[in-house]
PDB file of C-alpha atoms in Angstrom:
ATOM      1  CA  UNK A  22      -5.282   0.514  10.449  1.00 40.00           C
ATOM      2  CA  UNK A  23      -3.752   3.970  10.623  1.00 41.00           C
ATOM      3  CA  UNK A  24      -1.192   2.911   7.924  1.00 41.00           C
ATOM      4  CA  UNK A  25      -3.454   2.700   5.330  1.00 45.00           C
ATOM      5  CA  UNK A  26      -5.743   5.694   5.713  1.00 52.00           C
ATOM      6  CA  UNK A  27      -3.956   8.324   3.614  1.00 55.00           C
ATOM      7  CA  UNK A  28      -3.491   5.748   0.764  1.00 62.00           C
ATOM      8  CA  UNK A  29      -6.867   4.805   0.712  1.00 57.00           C
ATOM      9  CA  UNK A  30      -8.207   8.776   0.796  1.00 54.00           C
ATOM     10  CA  UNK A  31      -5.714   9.805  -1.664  1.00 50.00           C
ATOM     11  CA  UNK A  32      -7.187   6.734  -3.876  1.00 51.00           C
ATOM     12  CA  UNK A  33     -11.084   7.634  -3.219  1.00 47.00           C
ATOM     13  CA  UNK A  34     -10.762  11.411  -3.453  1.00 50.00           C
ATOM     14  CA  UNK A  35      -8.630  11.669  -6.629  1.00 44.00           C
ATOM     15  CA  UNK A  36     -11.297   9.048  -8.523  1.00 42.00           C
ATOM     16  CA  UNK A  37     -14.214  11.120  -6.799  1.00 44.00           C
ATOM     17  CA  UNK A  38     -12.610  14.243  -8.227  1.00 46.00           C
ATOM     18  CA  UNK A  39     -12.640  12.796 -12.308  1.00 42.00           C
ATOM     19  CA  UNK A  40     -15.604  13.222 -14.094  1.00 38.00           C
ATOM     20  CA  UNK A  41     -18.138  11.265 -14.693  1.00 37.00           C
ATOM     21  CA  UNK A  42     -20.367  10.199 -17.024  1.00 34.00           C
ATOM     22  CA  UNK A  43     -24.358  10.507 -16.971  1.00 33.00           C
ATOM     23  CA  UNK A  44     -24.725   6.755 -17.352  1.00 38.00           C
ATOM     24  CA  UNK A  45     -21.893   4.332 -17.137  1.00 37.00           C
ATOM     25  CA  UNK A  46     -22.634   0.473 -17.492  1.00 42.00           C
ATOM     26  CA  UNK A  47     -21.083  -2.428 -14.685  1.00 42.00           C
ATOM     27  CA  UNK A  48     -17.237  -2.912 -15.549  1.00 55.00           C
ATOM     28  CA  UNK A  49     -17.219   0.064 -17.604  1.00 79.00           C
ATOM     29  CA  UNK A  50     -14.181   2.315 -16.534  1.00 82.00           C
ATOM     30  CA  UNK A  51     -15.356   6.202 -15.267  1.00 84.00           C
ATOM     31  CA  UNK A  52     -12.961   8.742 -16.119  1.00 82.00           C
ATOM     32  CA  UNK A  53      -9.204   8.376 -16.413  1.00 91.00           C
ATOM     33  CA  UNK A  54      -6.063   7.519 -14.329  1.00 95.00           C
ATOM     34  CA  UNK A  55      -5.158  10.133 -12.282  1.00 94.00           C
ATOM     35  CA  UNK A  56      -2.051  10.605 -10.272  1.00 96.00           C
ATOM     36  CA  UNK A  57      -2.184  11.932  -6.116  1.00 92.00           C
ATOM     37  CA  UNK A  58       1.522  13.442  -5.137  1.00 89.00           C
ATOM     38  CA  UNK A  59       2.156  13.907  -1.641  1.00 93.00           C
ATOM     39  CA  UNK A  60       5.381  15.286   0.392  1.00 94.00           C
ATOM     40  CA  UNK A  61       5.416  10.816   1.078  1.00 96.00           C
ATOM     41  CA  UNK A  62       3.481   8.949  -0.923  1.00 95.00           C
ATOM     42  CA  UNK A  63       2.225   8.374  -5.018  1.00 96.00           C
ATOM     43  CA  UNK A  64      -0.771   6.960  -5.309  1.00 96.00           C
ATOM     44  CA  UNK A  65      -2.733   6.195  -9.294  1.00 97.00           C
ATOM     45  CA  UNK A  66      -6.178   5.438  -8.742  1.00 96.00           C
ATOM     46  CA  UNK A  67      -9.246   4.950 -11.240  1.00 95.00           C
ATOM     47  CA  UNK A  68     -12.786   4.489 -11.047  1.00 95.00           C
ATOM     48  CA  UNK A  69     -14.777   1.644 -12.467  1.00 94.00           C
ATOM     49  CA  UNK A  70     -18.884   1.551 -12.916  1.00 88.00           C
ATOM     50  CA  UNK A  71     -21.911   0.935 -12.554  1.00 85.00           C
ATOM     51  CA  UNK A  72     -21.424   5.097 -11.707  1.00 84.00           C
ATOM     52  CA  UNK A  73     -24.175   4.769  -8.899  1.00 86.00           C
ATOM     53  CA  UNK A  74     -22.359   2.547  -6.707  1.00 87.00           C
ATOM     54  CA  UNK A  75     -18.595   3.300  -8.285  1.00 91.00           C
ATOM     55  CA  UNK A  76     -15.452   0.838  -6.566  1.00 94.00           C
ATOM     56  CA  UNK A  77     -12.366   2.645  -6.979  1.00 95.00           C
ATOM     57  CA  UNK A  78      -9.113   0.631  -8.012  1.00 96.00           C
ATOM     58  CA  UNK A  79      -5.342   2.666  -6.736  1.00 97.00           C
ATOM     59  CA  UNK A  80      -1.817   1.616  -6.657  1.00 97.00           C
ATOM     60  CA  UNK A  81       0.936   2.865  -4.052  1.00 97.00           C
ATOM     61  CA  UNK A  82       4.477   2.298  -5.389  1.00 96.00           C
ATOM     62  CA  UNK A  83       6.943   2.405  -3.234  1.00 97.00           C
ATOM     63  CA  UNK A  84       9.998   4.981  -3.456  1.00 96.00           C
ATOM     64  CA  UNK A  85      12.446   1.891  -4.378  1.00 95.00           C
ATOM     65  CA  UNK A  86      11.772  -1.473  -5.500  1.00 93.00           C
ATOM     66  CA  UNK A  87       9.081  -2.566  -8.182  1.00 93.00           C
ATOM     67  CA  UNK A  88       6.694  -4.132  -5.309  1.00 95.00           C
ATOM     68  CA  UNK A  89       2.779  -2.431  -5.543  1.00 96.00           C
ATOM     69  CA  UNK A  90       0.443  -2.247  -2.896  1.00 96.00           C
ATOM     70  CA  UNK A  91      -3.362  -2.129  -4.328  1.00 96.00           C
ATOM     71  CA  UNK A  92      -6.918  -0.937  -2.680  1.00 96.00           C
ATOM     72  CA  UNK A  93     -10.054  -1.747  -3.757  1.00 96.00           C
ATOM     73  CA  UNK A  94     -12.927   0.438  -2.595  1.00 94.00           C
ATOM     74  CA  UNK A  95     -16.966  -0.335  -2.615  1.00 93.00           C
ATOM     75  CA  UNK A  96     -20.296  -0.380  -1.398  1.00 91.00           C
ATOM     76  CA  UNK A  97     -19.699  -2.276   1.776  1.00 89.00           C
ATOM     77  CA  UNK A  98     -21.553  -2.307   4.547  1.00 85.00           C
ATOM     78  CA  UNK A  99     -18.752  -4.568   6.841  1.00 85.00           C
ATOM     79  CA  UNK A 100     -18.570  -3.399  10.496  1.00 87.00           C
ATOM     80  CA  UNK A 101     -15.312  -4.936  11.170  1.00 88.00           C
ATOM     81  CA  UNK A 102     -11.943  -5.779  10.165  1.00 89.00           C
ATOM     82  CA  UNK A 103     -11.250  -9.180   8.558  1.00 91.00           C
ATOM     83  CA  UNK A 104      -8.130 -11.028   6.677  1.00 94.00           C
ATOM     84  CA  UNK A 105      -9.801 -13.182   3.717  1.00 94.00           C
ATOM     85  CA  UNK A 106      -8.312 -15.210   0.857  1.00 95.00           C
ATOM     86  CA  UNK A 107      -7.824 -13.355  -1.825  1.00 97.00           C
ATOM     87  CA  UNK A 108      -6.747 -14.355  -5.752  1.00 97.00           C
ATOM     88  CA  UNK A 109      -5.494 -11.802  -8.437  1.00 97.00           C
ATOM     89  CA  UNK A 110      -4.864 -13.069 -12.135  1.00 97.00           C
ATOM     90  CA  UNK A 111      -2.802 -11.039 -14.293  1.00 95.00           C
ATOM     91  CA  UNK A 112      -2.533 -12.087 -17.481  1.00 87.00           C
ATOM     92  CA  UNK A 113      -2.227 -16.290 -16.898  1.00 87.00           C
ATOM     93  CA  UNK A 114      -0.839 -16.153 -13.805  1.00 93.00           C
ATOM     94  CA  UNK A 115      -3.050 -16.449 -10.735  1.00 95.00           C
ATOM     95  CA  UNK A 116      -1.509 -15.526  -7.525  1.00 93.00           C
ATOM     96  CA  UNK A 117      -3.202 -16.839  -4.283  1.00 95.00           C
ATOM     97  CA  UNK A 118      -2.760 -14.374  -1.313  1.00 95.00           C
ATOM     98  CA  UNK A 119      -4.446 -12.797   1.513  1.00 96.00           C
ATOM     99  CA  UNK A 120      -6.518  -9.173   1.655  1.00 96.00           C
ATOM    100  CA  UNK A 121      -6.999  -6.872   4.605  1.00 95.00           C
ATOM    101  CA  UNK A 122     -10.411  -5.889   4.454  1.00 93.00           C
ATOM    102  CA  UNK A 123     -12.239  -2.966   6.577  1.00 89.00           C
ATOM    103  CA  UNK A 124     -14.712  -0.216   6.894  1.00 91.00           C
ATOM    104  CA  UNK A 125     -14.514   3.591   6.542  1.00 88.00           C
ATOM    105  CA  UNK A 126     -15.782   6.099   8.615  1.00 72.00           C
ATOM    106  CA  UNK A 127     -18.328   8.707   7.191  1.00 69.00           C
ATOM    107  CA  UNK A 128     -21.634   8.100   5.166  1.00 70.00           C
ATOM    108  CA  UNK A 129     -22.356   5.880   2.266  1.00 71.00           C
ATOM    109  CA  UNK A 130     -21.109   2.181   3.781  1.00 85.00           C
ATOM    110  CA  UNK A 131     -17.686   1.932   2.196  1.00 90.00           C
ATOM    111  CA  UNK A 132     -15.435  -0.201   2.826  1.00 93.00           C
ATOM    112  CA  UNK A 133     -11.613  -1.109   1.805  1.00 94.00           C
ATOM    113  CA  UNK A 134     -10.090  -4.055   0.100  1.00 96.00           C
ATOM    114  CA  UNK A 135      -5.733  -4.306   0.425  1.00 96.00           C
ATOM    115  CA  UNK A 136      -3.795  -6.332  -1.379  1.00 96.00           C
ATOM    116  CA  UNK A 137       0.498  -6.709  -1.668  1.00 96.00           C
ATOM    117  CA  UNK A 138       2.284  -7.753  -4.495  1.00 95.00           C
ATOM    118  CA  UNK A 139       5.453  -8.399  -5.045  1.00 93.00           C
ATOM    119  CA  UNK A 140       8.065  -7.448  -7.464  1.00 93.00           C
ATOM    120  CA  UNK A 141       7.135 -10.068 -10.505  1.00 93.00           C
ATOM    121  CA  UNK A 142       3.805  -9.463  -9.976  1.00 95.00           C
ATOM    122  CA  UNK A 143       3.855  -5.936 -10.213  1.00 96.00           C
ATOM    123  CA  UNK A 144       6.491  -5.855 -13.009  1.00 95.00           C
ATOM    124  CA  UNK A 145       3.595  -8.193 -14.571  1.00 95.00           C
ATOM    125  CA  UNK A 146       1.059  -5.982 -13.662  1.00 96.00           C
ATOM    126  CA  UNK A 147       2.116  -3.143 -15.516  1.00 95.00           C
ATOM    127  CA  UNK A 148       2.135  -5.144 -18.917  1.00 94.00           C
ATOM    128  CA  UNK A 149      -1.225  -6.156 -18.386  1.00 95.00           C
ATOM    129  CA  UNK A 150      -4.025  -5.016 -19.923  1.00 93.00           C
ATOM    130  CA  UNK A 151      -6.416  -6.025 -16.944  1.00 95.00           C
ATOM    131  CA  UNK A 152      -6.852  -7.827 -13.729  1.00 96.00           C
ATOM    132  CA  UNK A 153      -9.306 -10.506 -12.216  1.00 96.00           C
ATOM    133  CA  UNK A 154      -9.580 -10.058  -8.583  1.00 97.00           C
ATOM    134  CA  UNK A 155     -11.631 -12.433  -5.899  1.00 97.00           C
ATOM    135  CA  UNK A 156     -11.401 -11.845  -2.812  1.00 96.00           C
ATOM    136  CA  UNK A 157     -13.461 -13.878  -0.569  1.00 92.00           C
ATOM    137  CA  UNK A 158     -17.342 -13.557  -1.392  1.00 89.00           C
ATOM    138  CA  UNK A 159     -16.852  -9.715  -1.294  1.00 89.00           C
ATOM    139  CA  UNK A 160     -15.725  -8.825  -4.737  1.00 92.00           C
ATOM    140  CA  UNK A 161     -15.008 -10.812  -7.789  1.00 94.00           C
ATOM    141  CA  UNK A 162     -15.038  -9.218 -10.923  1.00 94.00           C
ATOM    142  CA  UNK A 163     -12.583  -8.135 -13.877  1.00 95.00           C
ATOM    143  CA  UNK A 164     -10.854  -4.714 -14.093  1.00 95.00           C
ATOM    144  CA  UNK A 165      -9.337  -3.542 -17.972  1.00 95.00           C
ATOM    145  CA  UNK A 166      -7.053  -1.287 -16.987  1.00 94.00           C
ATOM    146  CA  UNK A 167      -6.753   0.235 -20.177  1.00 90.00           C
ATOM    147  CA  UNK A 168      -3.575   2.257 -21.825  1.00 91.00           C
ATOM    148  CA  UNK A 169      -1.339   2.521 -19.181  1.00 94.00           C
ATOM    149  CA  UNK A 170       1.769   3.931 -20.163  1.00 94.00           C
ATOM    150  CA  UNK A 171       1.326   7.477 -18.763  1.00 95.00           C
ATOM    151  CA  UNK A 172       0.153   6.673 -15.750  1.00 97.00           C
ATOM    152  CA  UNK A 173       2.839   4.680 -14.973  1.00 97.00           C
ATOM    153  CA  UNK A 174       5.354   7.233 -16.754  1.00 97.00           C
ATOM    154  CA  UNK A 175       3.377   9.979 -14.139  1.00 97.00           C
ATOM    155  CA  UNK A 176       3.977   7.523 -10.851  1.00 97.00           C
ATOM    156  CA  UNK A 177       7.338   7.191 -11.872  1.00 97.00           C
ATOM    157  CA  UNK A 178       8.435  10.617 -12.209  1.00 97.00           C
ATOM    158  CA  UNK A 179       6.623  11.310  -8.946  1.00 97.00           C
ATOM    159  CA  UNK A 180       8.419   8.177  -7.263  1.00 97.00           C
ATOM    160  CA  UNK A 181      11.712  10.175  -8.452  1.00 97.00           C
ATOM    161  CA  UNK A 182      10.986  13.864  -6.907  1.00 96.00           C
ATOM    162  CA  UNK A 183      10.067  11.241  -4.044  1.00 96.00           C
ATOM    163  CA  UNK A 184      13.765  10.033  -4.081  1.00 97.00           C
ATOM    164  CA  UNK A 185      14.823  13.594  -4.476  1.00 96.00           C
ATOM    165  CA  UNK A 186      12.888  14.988  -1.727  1.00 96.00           C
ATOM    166  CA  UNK A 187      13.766  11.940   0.924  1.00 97.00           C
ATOM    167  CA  UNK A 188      17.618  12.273  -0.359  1.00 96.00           C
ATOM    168  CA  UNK A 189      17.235   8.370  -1.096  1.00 95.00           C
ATOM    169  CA  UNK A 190      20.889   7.690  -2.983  1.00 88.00           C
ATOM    170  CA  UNK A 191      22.783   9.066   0.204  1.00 78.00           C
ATOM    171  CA  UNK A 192      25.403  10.984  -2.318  1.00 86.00           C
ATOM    172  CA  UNK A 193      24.440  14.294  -0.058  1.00 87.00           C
ATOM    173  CA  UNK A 194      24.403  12.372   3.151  1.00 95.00           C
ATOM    174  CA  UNK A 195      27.100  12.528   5.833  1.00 94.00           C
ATOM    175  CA  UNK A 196      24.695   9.346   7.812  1.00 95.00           C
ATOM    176  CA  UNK A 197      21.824   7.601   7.352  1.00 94.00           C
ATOM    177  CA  UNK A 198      19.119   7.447   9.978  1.00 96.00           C
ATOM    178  CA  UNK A 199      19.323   4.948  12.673  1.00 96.00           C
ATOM    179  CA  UNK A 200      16.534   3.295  15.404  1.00 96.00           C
ATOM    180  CA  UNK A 201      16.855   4.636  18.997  1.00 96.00           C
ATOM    181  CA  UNK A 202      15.933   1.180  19.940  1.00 93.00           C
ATOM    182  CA  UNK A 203      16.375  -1.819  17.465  1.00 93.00           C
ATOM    183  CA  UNK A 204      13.091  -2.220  15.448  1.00 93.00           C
ATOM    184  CA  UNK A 205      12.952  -5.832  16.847  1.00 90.00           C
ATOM    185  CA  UNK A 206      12.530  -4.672  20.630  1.00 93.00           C
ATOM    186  CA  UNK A 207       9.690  -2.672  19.230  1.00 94.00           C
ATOM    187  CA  UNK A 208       7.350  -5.976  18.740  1.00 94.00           C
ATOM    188  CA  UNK A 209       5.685  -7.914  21.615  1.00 92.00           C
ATOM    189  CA  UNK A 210       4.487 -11.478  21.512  1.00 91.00           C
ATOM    190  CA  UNK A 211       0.698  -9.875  21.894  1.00 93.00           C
ATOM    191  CA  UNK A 212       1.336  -8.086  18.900  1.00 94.00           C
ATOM    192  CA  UNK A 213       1.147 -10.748  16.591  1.00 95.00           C
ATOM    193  CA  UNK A 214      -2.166 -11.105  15.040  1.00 94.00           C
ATOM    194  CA  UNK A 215      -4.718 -13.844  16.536  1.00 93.00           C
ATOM    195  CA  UNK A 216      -5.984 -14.869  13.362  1.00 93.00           C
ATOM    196  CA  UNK A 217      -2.760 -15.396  12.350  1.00 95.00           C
ATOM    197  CA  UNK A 218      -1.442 -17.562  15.073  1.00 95.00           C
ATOM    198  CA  UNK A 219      -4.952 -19.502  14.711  1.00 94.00           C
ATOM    199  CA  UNK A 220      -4.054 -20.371  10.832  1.00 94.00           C
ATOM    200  CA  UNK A 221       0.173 -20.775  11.833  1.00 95.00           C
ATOM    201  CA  UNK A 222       0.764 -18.040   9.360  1.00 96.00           C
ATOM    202  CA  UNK A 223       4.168 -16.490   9.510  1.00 96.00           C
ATOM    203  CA  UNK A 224       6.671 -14.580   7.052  1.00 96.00           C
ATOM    204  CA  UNK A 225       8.803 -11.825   5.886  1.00 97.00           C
ATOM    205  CA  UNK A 226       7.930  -8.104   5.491  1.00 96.00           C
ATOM    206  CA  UNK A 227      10.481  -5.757   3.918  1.00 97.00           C
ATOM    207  CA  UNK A 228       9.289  -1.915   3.736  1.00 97.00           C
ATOM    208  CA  UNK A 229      10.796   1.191   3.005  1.00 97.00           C
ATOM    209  CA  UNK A 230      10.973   3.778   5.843  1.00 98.00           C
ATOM    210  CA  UNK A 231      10.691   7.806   5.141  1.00 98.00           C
ATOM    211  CA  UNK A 232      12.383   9.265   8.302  1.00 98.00           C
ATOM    212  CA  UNK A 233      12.156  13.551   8.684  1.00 98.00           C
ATOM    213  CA  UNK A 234      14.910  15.535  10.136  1.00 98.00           C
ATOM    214  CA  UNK A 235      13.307  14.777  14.068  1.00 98.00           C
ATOM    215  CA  UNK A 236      13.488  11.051  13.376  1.00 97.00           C
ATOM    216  CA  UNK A 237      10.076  10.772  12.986  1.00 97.00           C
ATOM    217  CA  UNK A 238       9.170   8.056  10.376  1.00 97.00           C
ATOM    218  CA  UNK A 239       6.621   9.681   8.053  1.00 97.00           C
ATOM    219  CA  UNK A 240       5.793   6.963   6.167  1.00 96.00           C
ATOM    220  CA  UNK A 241       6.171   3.027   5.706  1.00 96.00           C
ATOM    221  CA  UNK A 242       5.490   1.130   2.387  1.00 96.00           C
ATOM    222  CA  UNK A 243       6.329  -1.925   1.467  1.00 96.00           C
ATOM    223  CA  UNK A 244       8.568  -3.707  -0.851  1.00 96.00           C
ATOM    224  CA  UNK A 245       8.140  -7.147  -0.312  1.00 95.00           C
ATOM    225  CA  UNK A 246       5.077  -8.812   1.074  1.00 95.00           C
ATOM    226  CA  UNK A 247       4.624 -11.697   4.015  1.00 95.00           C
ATOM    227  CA  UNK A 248       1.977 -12.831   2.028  1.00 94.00           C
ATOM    228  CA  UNK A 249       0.048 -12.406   4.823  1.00 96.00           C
ATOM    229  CA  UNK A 250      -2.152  -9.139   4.532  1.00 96.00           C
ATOM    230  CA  UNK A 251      -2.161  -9.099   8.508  1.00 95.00           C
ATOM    231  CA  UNK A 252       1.328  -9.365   9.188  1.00 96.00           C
ATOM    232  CA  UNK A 253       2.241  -6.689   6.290  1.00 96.00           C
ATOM    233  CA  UNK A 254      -0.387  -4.236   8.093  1.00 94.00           C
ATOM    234  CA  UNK A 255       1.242  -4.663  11.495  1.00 95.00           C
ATOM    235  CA  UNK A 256       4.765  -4.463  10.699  1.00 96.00           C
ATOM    236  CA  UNK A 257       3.707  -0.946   9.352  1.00 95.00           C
ATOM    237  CA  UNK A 258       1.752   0.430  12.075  1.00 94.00           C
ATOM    238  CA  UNK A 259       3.916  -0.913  15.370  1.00 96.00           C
ATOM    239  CA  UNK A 260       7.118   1.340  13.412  1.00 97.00           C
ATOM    240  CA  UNK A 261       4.665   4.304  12.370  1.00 96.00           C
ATOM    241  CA  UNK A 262       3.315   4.271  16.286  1.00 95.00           C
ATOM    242  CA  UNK A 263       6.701   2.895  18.114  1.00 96.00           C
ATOM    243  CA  UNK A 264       9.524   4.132  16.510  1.00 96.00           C
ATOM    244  CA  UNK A 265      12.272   6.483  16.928  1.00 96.00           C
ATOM    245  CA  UNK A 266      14.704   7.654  14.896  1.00 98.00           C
ATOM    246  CA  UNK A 267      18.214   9.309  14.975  1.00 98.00           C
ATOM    247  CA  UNK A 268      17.768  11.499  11.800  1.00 98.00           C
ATOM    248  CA  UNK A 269      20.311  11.301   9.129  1.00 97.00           C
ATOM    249  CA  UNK A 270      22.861  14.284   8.490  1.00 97.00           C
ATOM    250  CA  UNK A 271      24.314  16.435   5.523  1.00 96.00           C
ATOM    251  CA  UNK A 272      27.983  16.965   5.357  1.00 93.00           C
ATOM    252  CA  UNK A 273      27.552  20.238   7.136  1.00 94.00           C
ATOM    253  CA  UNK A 274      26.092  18.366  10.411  1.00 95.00           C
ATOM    254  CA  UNK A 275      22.662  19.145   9.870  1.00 97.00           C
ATOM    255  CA  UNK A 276      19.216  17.279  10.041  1.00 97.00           C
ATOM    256  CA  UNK A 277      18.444  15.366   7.243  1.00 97.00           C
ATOM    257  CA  UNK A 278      15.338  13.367   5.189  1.00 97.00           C
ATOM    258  CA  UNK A 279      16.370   9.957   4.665  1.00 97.00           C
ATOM    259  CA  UNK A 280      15.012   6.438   4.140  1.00 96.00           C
ATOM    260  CA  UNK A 281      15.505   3.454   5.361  1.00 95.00           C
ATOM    261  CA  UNK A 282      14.788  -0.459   4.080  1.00 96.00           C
ATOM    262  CA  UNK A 283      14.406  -2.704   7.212  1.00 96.00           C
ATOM    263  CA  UNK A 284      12.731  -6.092   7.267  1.00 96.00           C
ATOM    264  CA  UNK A 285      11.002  -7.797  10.424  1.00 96.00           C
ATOM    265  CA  UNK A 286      10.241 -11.576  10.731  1.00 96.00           C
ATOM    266  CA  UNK A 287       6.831 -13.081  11.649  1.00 96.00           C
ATOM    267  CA  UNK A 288       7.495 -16.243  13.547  1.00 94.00           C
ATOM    268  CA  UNK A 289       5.290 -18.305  15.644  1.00 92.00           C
ATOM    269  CA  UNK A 290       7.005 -19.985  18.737  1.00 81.00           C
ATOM    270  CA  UNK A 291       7.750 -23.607  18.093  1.00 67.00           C
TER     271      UNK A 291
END
């Protein structure tokens, strides 16, 4: 679950790091939207009461594309890591999908809750002024997201020094970045999740790749979900762990950042 570790600490630091009120009542929100910027990644997170037991609410955007990836994080005390149903209405639309649920390290029984949408759902999402979420027994409860507007102005201007900073555009670029090895060769049959052979899930994940000037690939987010929470988690971390790039180059010959969109297909033998 490497994938997801930054996003989630960069979602449960920046709401631990608002203030607080003395006394905040269940539902109530605690503090306000704040934005975490990294050299890969922008993350909006927010924290919602009872301010005792606080579950934190973020959103990861990806660099290109309108897709959202969104964590929920509680009181938990879940040993392991589980896929469970999960549904998400925003505004009358329900969407049924699946959530990758699993614990963090350190004190206080935490745990994470990861969800995908896709592109009309997050274009949705953003005129909404709040969310139901269910997922499994775990967590089912309403979040009022409140006025909006500049945090999603602030994760879009930070989603365009992203751009910026990964050269994403190409107009400066002499190549883009290519795989040592195609990305295919990189999964093995065992790779493919048990649970989801068990329930014959399959699908498409399409992410965006942030690839330094060594080829390494910094980052992977998605931009169009599997639907299956699983699937979307290992597509990440097999390219994070596997991969190899040749980096892209400036005019001049030299090194470049770069991104790359690639999409891998889940598909159970017949």
């Amino acid at each position: 679950m490497k994938v997801w570790r930054h996003f989630v600490a960069a979602c449960t630091a920046l709401a631990m790091s608002g203030s607080s009120p003395a006394k905040s009542p269940a539902e109530s929100q605690i503090g306000n939207w704040n934005l975490e910027r990294s050299t890969t990644q922008c993350v909006i997170s927010r924290q919602y009461g009872p301010s005792e037991t606080p579950v934190t609410l973020g959103f990861k955007a990806p660099p290109l594309g309108d897709a959202l990836q969104m964590v929920i994080v509680r009181t938990d005390r879940r040993t392991f890591v589980d896929q469970t149903a999960a549904n998400i209405t925003i505004g009358k639309k329900k969407v049924s999908t699946t959530a990758l649920t699993y614990p963090l390290g350190g004190r206080g029984h935490r745990a994470a809750y990861l969800l995908n949408l896709d592109g009309e759902q997050s274009v949705n999402l953003r005129l909404a002024g709040g969310i139901n979420v269910k997922v499994g027994g775990a967590i089912y409860r309403r979040f009022e997201l409140g006025p909006m507007s500049g945090a999603w102005k602030q994760l879009d201007d930070c989603l365009e020094r992203l751009r910026e900073t990964w050269n994403i555009g190409g107009e400066n670029l002499a190549s883009s970045a290519q795989p040592i090895n195609p990305l295919g060769q990189l999964f093995k049959d065992d790779d493919y999740p048990m649970r989801a052979v068990r329930e014959g899930q399959s699908g498409t994940t399409d992410v965006i790749l942030l690839i330094d000037e060594s080829g390494t690939v910094k980052d992977c987010t998605l931009t169009s979900t599997s639907g299956v929470a699983l699937l979307d988690s290992r597509t990440c971390s097999t390219i994070l762990s596997r991969s190899k790039f040749a980096p892209a180059t400036f005019k001049d010959g030299k090194p470049a950042k770069s991104a790359n969109q690639r999409r891998i297909a889940w598909r159970l033998a017949g």
